[in-house]
Amino acid sequence: MCGIVGYVGNKQVVPLIIDGLRKLEYRGYDSAGIAVVDDNNHLELRRAEGKLRNLEEAIRLNPLDGNYGIGHTRWATHGRPTEENAHPHRDCSGKIVVVHNGIIENYLTLKEMLKEKGHDFKTETDTEIVAHLIEEHQKEDLNFEEAVRKSVQQLKGIFALSIISSEEPDKIIAVREGPPVVIGLGDGEFFVASDIPAILQHTRDVFYLGEKEIAILTKDSVRVTDFDGNVVEPKQQRITWDPIMAEKGGFKHFLLKEIYEQPRAVRDTVRGRVSLDTGKVYLDQMDISEEDFRNVRSIKIAACGTSWHAGTAAKYMLEELARVPVEVDYASEFRYRNPVLDESDLLIVISQSGETADTIAAMREAKRAGCKVMAICNVQGSMITREADGTILTHAGPEISVASTKAFTSQIIALYIFALYLGELRGKLSEEQVKKHAQELIELPLKIEEILSDADSIEELSREFFRSQDFLYLGRGINFPVALEGALKLKEISYIHAEGYPAGEMKHGPNALIDEKLPVVIINTREMGNEGSELRYEKTHSNIVEVKARDGIIFSILTEGDKMSSVVSDHVVEIPQVSDLLAPILSVVPLQLLAYYIAVRRGCDVDQPRNLAKSVTVE
C-alpha cells in the first residue's frame, strides 16, 4: 500500500523520484522520504511526516543531490506516522538504506536476535530490521547482493523492497514477495516502482517482478534471479496507457476526472468483445476451454470493497443470463471459512490492481482445490493476471483516486460480457438475444454522458446534504449492490456514516432510524415491459412511501418518465431507460457525483481519504 520509486541513470535523480512519488501518493501519504548517493559515494536522507509536500519543503530548506536513489510514501502499518518512522531506514553504519511495502511478520524475533548482536534500532517499524539484517550478513564477507539474498530468505510475511548501499555505486536491488514491483527499462537508465504511473512519463517498457524474485539494477543493465540465485528471464511488456491519462487533465481532483472517464472506460471494455453482426462474444487471454465453461456446476466470486459490490451485481447477471448458481464472498473471509470447492466450480476474482492480498489468497485457495480461476482486472501483468487461468481486462486506464469509480463500472461491464458469453455457450441465450444485449452495451456510454451533463444539479443538491451525519441507501434486486456502493463512496470520501440496505428489509430494523433529519437514498429504476422489474419497482415504491410517512428525506434515483415514485420523493435524479441488468452502470454515476460534491463541500481530501490506501497489498 506504500509507494516506492527508485532510479539509476543519468537524469537528475531527486526531481525524478519526487515526481514519481507524487504519482504514487494515492498509495500512501502518512509520511515520505528519499535517499540518494552522490559522486563521492556519500548517502543522504530527507524524511517528513505527513503529505509529500512536507518532504518537498524539507528538501527546499536542505537540498540534496545524487546519481541514484530511492524514495517512499508511507501508509503506516507498524509504528506511528512520524518523521522517525518514515522510510528510508538505515543500518547502524548508515551506509545501507531500505524502503518497504508490506508487512514483515517475524520482525520482532529478528529484532531481538539483532539486538543481541549489538544492533541499535531507532524506529518502531518492521522495515528497519531489513537494513540491519543485511549489515549483519555483510560481516560474513558476503557482497551486497549475497547479503540481500540471505536476508530476504529469513523474512516471513509479504514485502516489496528497494535497497541501496553507498558502498555499491550505481546499484539498486529490488525484491518482491507479495506486493507489486515494476521495473522500467530505459536507455542507460532503469527504474523501480510500486505502480506504473510513477515511471510512465519516462518509459513504457516494463516488466513485473515475480514472487520470490530479485532485480539488480545498474546504469547498464538489469538482472533478475530468484531468492536462491537462479537466473530468471522476465517477461517484458509495453504499456499502452498515455501518460496524460494518469494526470488530472484540468479536473480539480482525480476522482472527478475518473467519474467523467467512465463513458470511455465502458467503450474500451466493450470494444472487440461483442459482435453486433454475429451475436458472438469473444474473450481474450483465456486458458479455460469452452468445455470447461459448459461443465461449470457453480460460480464463486471473491473480491473486496467496491469490487465485491461489482461481484454482487454480477450474481444477478450470471444467474439470469447463464442460469448458473453464484455465491459471492468477501475475499478476506473466503479462505477462512473452509469453502466447499471442487473441480466443477469456477472462481471469479475481481481486483482493480490485481495485487489485492486477500483476493490473491482466495485465488490460491481455489486453485489448491482444483478449481479454474478467472480474473477481472485492470492491470495487465499483475499477480492475479499471471496466476489466473484466464483474464478479462477492464481497460479502464490508470485509476489514481483511492475511491474507485471507473473501475467499478468497467468491472460490471466485463462481468456482463462474461455472462453473455456463458449464456450463449450453455444454450441459454440465442444469437438474437445476444445481439440485443450487445446493442444496449454499445448505447451505454452516451447514456452515461447524458447523466454527467446534468452534474450541476447534483452539485446543487449537495448543499442540502453536506451537513448530514448519517445516510441510508436502499435498493432491491440488482439495485441493492448499487445502494451498497453508493454508501461506500460517501463514507470513504466524506467521512459521513452511510449504510446500504436491501429495501425489503426495512421493516426488520432500519425503519427505527428514520426521522426528519435522515436522508434516505433509494434506487428504484425500472425496465418497462419486464414483469419482474415492474413488481420490484412497485415494492420499492412502497418503501419510499414508508420512509415518507416517517418524515425521512427522500433522494430517489429513478428511470426517466417515472410518474409514481417521483411524486413522493423530495429530490429526484433521473437516468435514461435501460435494461434492469445494466441499470447499475447508470444509477451509480449520480451517487458517485453526490459523494464527491458532498466531500468537497465538507473540505475533505477527496483523492486521499484518511486511513485508506489504493492498493491493499496486506491482509
Coordinates of C-alpha atoms in Angstrom, one line a residue, residues 26-316:
Y26 CA -2.6 7.7 -3.5
R27 CA -0.8 4.6 -2.2
G28 CA 0.5 6.1 1.0
Y29 CA 0.6 9.5 2.5
D30 CA 1.3 9.3 6.2
S31 CA 4.9 10.3 5.6
A32 CA 7.5 10.3 2.9
G33 CA 11.3 10.1 2.4
I34 CA 14.1 9.9 -0.1
A35 CA 17.7 8.6 -0.1
V36 CA 20.3 9.4 -2.7
V37 CA 24.0 8.8 -3.2
D38 CA 26.3 11.4 -4.8
D39 CA 29.6 11.3 -6.8
N40 CA 31.6 10.8 -3.6
N41 CA 29.5 7.8 -2.5
H42 CA 28.0 9.9 0.2
L43 CA 24.5 8.9 1.2
E44 CA 21.9 11.5 2.3
L45 CA 18.3 11.1 3.5
R46 CA 15.4 13.5 3.8
R47 CA 12.2 12.5 5.5
A48 CA 9.0 14.2 6.6
E49 CA 5.8 13.4 8.4
G50 CA 2.5 13.9 6.6
K51 CA 2.0 14.7 2.9
L52 CA 4.6 14.7 0.2
R53 CA 4.7 18.5 0.2
N54 CA 6.3 18.4 3.6
L55 CA 9.2 16.3 2.2
E56 CA 9.5 18.8 -0.7
E57 CA 9.8 21.6 1.8
A58 CA 12.4 19.7 3.8
I59 CA 14.4 19.3 0.5
R60 CA 14.0 23.0 -0.3
L61 CA 15.4 24.0 3.0
N62 CA 18.2 21.4 3.0
P63 CA 18.9 20.5 -0.7
L64 CA 20.5 17.2 -1.7
D65 CA 21.6 15.7 -5.0
G66 CA 22.9 12.4 -6.3
N67 CA 23.3 9.9 -9.1
Y68 CA 20.9 7.2 -8.0
G69 CA 18.4 6.8 -5.2
I70 CA 15.1 5.5 -3.8
G71 CA 12.0 7.2 -2.4
H72 CA 8.9 6.2 -0.5
T73 CA 5.4 7.4 0.5
R74 CA 4.2 5.5 3.6
W75 CA 0.8 4.1 4.7
A76 CA 1.5 3.1 8.3
T77 CA 1.3 -0.5 9.5
H78 CA 4.0 -0.7 12.2
G79 CA 4.7 2.4 14.1
R80 CA 3.1 5.8 14.2
P81 CA 3.2 8.1 11.1
T82 CA 6.1 10.2 12.3
E83 CA 9.3 11.5 10.7
E84 CA 11.3 9.0 12.7
N85 CA 9.3 6.1 11.3
A86 CA 9.3 7.4 7.8
H87 CA 11.2 5.5 5.2
P88 CA 14.0 5.0 4.1
H89 CA 15.5 3.2 7.1
R90 CA 19.2 2.7 7.7
D91 CA 21.5 0.2 9.3
C92 CA 24.0 1.0 12.1
S93 CA 26.6 2.2 9.7
G94 CA 24.3 4.5 7.8
K95 CA 25.5 3.0 4.5
I96 CA 22.6 0.7 3.7
V97 CA 19.1 2.1 3.3
V98 CA 15.8 0.3 2.6
V99 CA 12.3 1.2 1.6
H100 CA 9.5 -1.3 2.0
N101 CA 5.9 -2.0 1.1
G102 CA 4.1 -4.8 3.1
I103 CA 4.4 -6.5 6.5
I104 CA 7.3 -8.5 7.9
E105 CA 5.6 -10.8 10.3
N106 CA 8.6 -12.1 12.2
Y107 CA 10.3 -8.8 12.7
L108 CA 10.2 -8.9 16.5
T109 CA 12.0 -12.2 16.6
L110 CA 14.6 -10.9 14.1
K111 CA 14.9 -7.6 16.0
E112 CA 15.7 -9.4 19.3
M113 CA 18.3 -11.5 17.6
L114 CA 19.9 -8.4 16.0
K115 CA 19.9 -6.5 19.3
E116 CA 21.8 -9.4 20.9
K117 CA 24.4 -8.9 18.2
G118 CA 24.8 -5.2 19.1
H119 CA 22.5 -3.5 16.6
D120 CA 20.9 -0.3 17.7
F121 CA 17.3 0.4 16.4
K122 CA 15.9 3.9 16.0
T123 CA 12.3 3.3 15.0
E124 CA 9.1 1.4 15.7
T125 CA 8.9 -0.1 12.2
D126 CA 9.3 -3.6 10.9
T127 CA 11.3 -2.3 7.9
E128 CA 14.3 -1.2 9.9
I129 CA 15.3 -4.8 10.7
V130 CA 16.0 -5.4 6.9
A131 CA 18.8 -2.9 6.8
H132 CA 20.4 -4.3 9.9
L133 CA 20.0 -7.9 8.7
I134 CA 21.8 -7.0 5.5
E135 CA 24.5 -5.3 7.5
E136 CA 24.9 -8.3 9.7
H137 CA 25.3 -10.7 6.8
Q138 CA 27.9 -8.5 5.2
K139 CA 30.0 -9.1 8.2
E140 CA 30.2 -12.7 7.0
D141 CA 32.2 -11.5 3.9
L142 CA 29.2 -11.6 1.7
N143 CA 28.8 -9.0 -1.0
F144 CA 25.8 -6.6 -1.1
E145 CA 23.7 -8.9 -3.4
E146 CA 24.5 -12.1 -1.5
A147 CA 23.7 -10.4 1.8
V148 CA 20.4 -9.2 0.5
R149 CA 19.5 -12.7 -0.8
K150 CA 20.4 -14.3 2.5
S151 CA 18.4 -11.7 4.4
V152 CA 15.2 -12.0 2.5
Q153 CA 15.2 -15.7 2.9
Q154 CA 14.9 -15.1 6.6
L155 CA 11.8 -12.8 6.3
K156 CA 8.3 -14.0 6.8
G157 CA 5.3 -12.1 5.5
I158 CA 4.8 -10.1 2.4
F159 CA 7.2 -7.4 1.2
A160 CA 8.4 -5.3 -1.7
L161 CA 11.9 -3.8 -1.1
S162 CA 14.2 -1.4 -2.8
I163 CA 17.7 -1.2 -1.3
I164 CA 20.8 0.8 -1.9
S165 CA 24.3 0.9 -0.4
S166 CA 26.8 3.7 -0.6
E167 CA 29.5 1.1 -0.9
E168 CA 27.9 -0.3 -4.1
P169 CA 27.8 2.7 -6.5
D170 CA 25.0 3.0 -9.1
K171 CA 23.2 -0.1 -7.9
I172 CA 19.6 -0.7 -6.7
I173 CA 18.4 -4.1 -5.5
A174 CA 14.6 -4.7 -5.7
V175 CA 12.9 -7.6 -4.1
R176 CA 9.3 -9.0 -4.4
E177 CA 7.5 -11.3 -2.1
G178 CA 3.8 -10.3 -2.5
P179 CA 3.3 -6.6 -3.2
P180 CA 3.9 -5.4 -6.8
V181 CA 7.3 -4.3 -8.1
V182 CA 7.5 -2.8 -11.6
I183 CA 10.9 -2.5 -13.3
G184 CA 11.1 0.2 -16.0
L185 CA 13.6 -0.2 -18.9
G186 CA 15.3 2.7 -20.5
D187 CA 18.5 3.6 -22.5
G188 CA 21.3 3.8 -19.9
E189 CA 18.7 4.1 -17.1
F190 CA 16.4 1.8 -15.1
F191 CA 13.5 2.4 -12.8
V192 CA 11.8 0.5 -10.0
A193 CA 8.3 1.4 -8.7
S194 CA 5.2 0.1 -6.9
D195 CA 3.0 1.1 -9.8
I196 CA 3.2 2.1 -13.4
P197 CA 2.1 5.8 -13.2
A198 CA 5.3 6.6 -11.3
I199 CA 7.5 5.9 -14.3
L200 CA 5.2 6.1 -17.3
Q201 CA 6.4 9.5 -18.5
H202 CA 10.0 8.1 -18.7
T203 CA 9.4 4.6 -20.2
R204 CA 6.6 2.4 -21.4
D205 CA 8.8 -0.7 -21.5
V206 CA 8.4 -2.6 -18.2
F207 CA 8.2 -6.0 -16.5
Y208 CA 6.8 -7.1 -13.2
L209 CA 9.0 -9.0 -10.7
G210 CA 7.5 -12.4 -9.9
E211 CA 7.1 -13.9 -6.5
K212 CA 10.4 -14.5 -4.7
E213 CA 12.4 -12.7 -7.3
I214 CA 15.2 -10.1 -7.0
A215 CA 16.2 -7.5 -9.6
I216 CA 19.7 -5.9 -9.6
L217 CA 19.6 -2.6 -11.4
T218 CA 22.6 -0.6 -12.6
K219 CA 23.0 2.1 -15.3
D220 CA 23.9 -0.5 -17.9
S221 CA 21.7 -3.5 -17.2
V222 CA 19.1 -5.2 -15.1
R223 CA 19.4 -8.8 -13.9
V224 CA 16.7 -11.0 -12.3
T225 CA 17.2 -14.0 -10.1
D226 CA 15.1 -16.0 -7.7
F227 CA 15.8 -16.0 -4.0
D228 CA 18.2 -18.9 -4.5
G229 CA 20.3 -17.0 -7.1
N230 CA 18.9 -18.9 -10.2
V231 CA 18.7 -16.6 -13.3
V232 CA 15.2 -15.6 -14.3
E233 CA 14.2 -14.3 -17.7
P234 CA 11.5 -11.6 -17.1
K235 CA 8.6 -11.1 -19.5
Q236 CA 8.8 -7.6 -20.9
Q237 CA 5.6 -5.7 -21.9
R238 CA 4.8 -2.4 -23.4
I239 CA 2.3 -0.2 -21.6
T240 CA -0.3 1.4 -23.9
W241 CA -1.6 4.0 -21.4
D242 CA -0.8 7.6 -22.4
P243 CA 1.0 9.3 -19.5
I244 CA -1.6 12.1 -19.8
M245 CA -4.3 9.5 -18.7
A246 CA -2.6 9.5 -15.3
E247 CA -2.8 13.3 -14.9
K248 CA -5.8 15.4 -13.7
G249 CA -6.5 16.8 -17.2
G250 CA -7.9 20.0 -15.9
F251 CA -10.2 18.5 -13.3
K252 CA -9.9 19.6 -9.7
H253 CA -9.5 16.1 -8.4
F254 CA -8.5 12.7 -9.9
L255 CA -11.8 11.3 -8.6
L256 CA -13.9 13.7 -10.6
K257 CA -11.8 13.1 -13.7
E258 CA -12.2 9.3 -13.3
I259 CA -16.0 9.7 -12.9
Y260 CA -16.0 11.6 -16.2
E261 CA -13.8 8.9 -17.8
Q262 CA -16.5 6.3 -17.4
P263 CA -18.0 6.5 -20.9
R264 CA -14.6 6.0 -22.4
A265 CA -13.8 3.1 -19.9
V266 CA -17.1 1.4 -20.9
R267 CA -16.3 1.8 -24.6
D268 CA -12.8 0.4 -24.3
T269 CA -14.0 -2.6 -22.2
V270 CA -16.7 -3.5 -24.7
R271 CA -14.6 -2.9 -27.8
G272 CA -13.9 -6.0 -29.8
R273 CA -15.6 -8.4 -27.5
V274 CA -19.3 -8.4 -28.7
S275 CA -20.3 -8.6 -32.3
L276 CA -23.5 -6.8 -33.4
D277 CA -23.3 -8.8 -36.7
T278 CA -22.9 -12.3 -35.5
G279 CA -24.1 -12.1 -31.9
K280 CA -20.8 -13.7 -30.8
V281 CA -18.9 -12.9 -27.6
Y282 CA -15.1 -13.1 -27.6
L283 CA -13.0 -13.5 -24.5
D284 CA -9.2 -12.7 -24.5
Q285 CA -6.4 -14.3 -22.6
M286 CA -8.4 -17.4 -21.7
D287 CA -6.8 -20.7 -21.0
I288 CA -10.2 -22.1 -19.9
S289 CA -11.8 -24.2 -22.6
E290 CA -15.3 -23.9 -23.8
E291 CA -15.9 -27.4 -22.5
D292 CA -14.7 -26.3 -19.0
F293 CA -17.1 -23.4 -19.1
R294 CA -20.0 -25.7 -20.2
N295 CA -19.3 -28.1 -17.3
V296 CA -19.2 -25.4 -14.6
R297 CA -21.6 -26.5 -11.8
S298 CA -21.4 -23.3 -9.8
I299 CA -19.6 -20.0 -9.8
K300 CA -17.9 -18.4 -6.8
I301 CA -16.9 -14.8 -6.8
A302 CA -14.3 -13.4 -4.4
A303 CA -13.4 -9.7 -4.1
C304 CA -13.0 -6.8 -1.7
G305 CA -14.7 -3.4 -1.3
T306 CA -16.1 -1.9 -4.5
S307 CA -15.0 -5.0 -6.4
W308 CA -17.2 -7.1 -4.1
H309 CA -20.2 -4.8 -5.0
A310 CA -19.4 -5.4 -8.7
G311 CA -19.4 -9.2 -8.0
T312 CA -22.7 -9.0 -6.1
A313 CA -24.2 -7.2 -9.2
A314 CA -22.7 -10.0 -11.4
K315 CA -24.6 -12.6 -9.4
Y316 CA -27.8 -11.3 -10.8

